[in-house]
Backbone as a printed PyTorch tensor [residue, N CA C, xyz], in Angstrom:
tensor([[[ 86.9290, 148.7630, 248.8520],
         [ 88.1050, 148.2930, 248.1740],
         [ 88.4550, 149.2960, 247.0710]],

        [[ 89.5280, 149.3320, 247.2870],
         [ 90.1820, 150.4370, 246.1160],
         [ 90.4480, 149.8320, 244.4490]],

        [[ 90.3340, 150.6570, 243.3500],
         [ 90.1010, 150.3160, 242.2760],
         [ 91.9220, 149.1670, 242.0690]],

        [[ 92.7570, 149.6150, 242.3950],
         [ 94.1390, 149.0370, 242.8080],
         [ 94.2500, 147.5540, 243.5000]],

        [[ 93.6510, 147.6780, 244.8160],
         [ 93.0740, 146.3610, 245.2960],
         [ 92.3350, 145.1910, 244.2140]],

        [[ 91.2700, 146.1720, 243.9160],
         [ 90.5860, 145.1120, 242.8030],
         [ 91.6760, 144.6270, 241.6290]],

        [[ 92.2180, 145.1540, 240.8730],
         [ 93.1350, 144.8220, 240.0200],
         [ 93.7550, 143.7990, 240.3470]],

        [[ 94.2080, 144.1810, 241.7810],
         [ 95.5430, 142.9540, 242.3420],
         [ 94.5920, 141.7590, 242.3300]],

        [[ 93.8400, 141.6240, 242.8490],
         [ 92.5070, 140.1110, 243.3090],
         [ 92.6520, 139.5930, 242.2960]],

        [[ 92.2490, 140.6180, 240.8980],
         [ 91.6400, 140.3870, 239.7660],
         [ 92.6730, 139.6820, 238.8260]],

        [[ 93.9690, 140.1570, 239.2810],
         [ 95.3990, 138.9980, 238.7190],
         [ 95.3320, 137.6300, 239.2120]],

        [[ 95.2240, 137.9140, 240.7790],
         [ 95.1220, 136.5420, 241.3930],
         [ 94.3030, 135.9700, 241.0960]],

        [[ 93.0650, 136.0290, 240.7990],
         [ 91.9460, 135.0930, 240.3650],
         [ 91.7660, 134.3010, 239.2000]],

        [[ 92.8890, 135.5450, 238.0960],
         [ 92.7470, 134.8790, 236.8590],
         [ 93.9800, 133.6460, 236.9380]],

        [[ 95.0960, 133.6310, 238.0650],
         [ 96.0670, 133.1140, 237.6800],
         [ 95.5640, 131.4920, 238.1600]],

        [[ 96.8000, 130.6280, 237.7220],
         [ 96.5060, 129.2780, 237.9510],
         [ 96.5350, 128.4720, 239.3890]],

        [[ 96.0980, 127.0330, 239.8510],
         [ 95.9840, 127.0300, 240.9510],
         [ 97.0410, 127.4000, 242.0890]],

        [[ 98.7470, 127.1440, 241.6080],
         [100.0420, 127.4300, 241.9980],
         [ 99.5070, 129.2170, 242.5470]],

        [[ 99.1810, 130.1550, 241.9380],
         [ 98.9170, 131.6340, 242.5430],
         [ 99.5400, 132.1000, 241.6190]],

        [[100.3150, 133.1940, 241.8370],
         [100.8350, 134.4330, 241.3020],
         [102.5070, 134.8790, 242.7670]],

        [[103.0940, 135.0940, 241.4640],
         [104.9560, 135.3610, 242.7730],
         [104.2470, 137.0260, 242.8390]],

        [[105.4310, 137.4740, 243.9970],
         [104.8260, 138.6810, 243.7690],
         [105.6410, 139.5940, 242.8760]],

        [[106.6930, 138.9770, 242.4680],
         [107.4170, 139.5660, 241.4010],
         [106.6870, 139.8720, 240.0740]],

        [[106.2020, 139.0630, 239.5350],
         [104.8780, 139.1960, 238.8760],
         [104.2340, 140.2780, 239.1050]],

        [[103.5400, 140.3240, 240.2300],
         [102.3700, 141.6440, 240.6690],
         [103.3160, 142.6260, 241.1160]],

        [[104.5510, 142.5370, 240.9370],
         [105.0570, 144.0250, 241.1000],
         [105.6700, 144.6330, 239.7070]],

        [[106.1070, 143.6180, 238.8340],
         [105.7880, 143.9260, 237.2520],
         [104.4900, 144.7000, 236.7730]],

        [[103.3110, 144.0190, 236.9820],
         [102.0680, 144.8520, 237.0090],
         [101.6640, 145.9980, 237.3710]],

        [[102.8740, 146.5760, 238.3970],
         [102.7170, 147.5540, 238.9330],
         [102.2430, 147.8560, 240.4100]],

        [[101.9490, 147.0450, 240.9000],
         [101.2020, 146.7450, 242.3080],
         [102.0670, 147.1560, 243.4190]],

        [[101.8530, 147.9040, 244.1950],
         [103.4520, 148.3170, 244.8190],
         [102.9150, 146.8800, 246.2530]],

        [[104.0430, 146.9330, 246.8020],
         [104.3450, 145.7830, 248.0190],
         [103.8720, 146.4820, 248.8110]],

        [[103.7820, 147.4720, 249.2960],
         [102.2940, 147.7910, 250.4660],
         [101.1440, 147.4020, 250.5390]],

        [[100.8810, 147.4210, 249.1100],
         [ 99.0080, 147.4870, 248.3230],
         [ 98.7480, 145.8950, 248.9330]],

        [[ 99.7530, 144.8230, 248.5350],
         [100.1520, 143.3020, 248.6510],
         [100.4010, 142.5040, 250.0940]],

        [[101.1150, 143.5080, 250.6390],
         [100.6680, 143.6690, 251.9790],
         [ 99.2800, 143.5000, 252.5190]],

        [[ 98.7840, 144.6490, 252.2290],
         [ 97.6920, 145.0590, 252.6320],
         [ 95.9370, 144.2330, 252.3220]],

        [[ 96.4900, 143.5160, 251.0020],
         [ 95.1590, 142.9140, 251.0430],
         [ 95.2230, 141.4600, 251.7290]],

        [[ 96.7820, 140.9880, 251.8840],
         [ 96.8570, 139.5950, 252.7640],
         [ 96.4120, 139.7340, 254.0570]],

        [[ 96.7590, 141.2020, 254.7100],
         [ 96.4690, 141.2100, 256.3020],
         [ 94.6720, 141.3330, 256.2260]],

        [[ 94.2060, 141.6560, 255.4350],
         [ 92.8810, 141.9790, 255.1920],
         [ 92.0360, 140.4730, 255.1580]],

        [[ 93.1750, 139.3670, 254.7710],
         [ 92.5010, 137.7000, 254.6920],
         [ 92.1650, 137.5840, 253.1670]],

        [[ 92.4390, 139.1740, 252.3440],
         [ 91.7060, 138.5970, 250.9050],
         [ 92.7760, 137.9060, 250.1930]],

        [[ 94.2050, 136.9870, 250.3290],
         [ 94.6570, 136.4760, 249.6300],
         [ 95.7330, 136.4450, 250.5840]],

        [[ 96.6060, 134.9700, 250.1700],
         [ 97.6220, 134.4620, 251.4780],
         [ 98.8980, 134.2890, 250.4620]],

        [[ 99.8680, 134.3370, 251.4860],
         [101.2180, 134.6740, 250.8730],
         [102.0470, 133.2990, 251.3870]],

        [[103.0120, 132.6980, 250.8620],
         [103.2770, 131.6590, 250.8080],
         [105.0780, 131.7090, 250.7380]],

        [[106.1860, 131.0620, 251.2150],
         [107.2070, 131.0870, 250.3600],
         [107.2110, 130.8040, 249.0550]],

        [[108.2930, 131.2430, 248.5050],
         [108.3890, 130.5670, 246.9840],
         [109.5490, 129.8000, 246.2530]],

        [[110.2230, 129.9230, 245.6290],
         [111.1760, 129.2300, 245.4400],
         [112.4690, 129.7580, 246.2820]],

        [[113.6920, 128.6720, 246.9220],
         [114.4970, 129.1340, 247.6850],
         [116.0570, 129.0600, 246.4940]],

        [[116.7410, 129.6530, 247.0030],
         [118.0620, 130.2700, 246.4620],
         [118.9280, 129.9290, 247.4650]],

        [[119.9180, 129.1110, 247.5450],
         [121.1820, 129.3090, 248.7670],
         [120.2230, 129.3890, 250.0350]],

        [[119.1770, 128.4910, 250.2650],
         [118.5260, 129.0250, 251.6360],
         [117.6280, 130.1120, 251.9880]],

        [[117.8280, 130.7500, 251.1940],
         [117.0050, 132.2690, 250.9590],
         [115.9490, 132.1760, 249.9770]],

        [[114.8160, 132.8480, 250.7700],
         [113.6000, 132.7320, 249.9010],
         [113.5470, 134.0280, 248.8160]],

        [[113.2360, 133.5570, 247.3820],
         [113.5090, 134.4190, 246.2730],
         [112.8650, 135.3860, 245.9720]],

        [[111.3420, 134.4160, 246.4010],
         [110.1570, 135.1370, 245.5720],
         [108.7590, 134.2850, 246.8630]],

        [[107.9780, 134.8330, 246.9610],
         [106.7400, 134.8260, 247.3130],
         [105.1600, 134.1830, 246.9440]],

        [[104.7800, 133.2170, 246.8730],
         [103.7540, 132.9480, 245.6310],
         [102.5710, 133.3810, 246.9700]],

        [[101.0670, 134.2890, 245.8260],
         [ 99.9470, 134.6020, 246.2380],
         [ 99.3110, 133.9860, 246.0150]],

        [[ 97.7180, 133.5840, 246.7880],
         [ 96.6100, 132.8690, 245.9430],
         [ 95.3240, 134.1380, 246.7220]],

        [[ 94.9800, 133.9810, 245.7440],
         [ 93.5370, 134.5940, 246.2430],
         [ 92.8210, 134.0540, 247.1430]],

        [[ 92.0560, 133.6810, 247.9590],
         [ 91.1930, 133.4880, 249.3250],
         [ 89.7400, 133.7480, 248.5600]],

        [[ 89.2590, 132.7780, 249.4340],
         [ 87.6280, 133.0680, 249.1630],
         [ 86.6450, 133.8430, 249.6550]],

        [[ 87.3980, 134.7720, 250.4210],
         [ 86.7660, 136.1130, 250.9740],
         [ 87.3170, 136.8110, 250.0420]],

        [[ 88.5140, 136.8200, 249.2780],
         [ 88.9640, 137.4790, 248.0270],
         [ 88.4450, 137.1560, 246.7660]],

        [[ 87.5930, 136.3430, 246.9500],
         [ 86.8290, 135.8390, 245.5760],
         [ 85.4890, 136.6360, 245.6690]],

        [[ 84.6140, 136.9250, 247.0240],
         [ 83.5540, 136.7720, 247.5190],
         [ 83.8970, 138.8580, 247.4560]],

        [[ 84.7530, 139.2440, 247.7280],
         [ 84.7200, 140.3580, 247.8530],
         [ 84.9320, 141.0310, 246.2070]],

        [[ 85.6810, 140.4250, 245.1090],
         [ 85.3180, 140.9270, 243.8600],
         [ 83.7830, 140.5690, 243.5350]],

        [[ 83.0790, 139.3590, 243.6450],
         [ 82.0630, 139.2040, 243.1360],
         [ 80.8470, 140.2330, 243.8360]],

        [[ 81.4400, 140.9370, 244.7610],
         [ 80.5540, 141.9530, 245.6530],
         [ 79.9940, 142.9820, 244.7510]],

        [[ 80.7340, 143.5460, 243.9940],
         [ 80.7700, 144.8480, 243.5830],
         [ 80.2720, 144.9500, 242.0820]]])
């Protein structure tokens, strides 16, 4: 896991049970590949988020417990 990866987990873990939007973690800096990349991986699941006119706005994350299990690895 990349020092980047860890960071991202490391938002999600601290955040509350609702998750983290990814608007949020792209404030942080996290680019939408990285976010991508650790959901297809199973370490954290992506969710709709709030809708607009039908259209989904925003995204909410939660960390996974293989995403819990993989920070406490290291």
């Amino acid at each position: 896991m990349t020092e980047d990866q860890r960071r991202l987990l490391e938002i999600l873990a601290a955040s509350d049970a609702d998750g983290c939007t990814d608007v949020l973690l792209l404030r942080h800096g996290i680019p939408i590949e990285m976010i991508a990349e650790v959901v297809r991986a199973g370490l954290a699941t992506a969710q709709p988020g709030r809708l607009l006119y039908g259209e989904v706005v925003d995204t909410k994350l939660l960390i996974t417990d293989a995403g819990r299990w993989a920070l406490a690895k290291r």
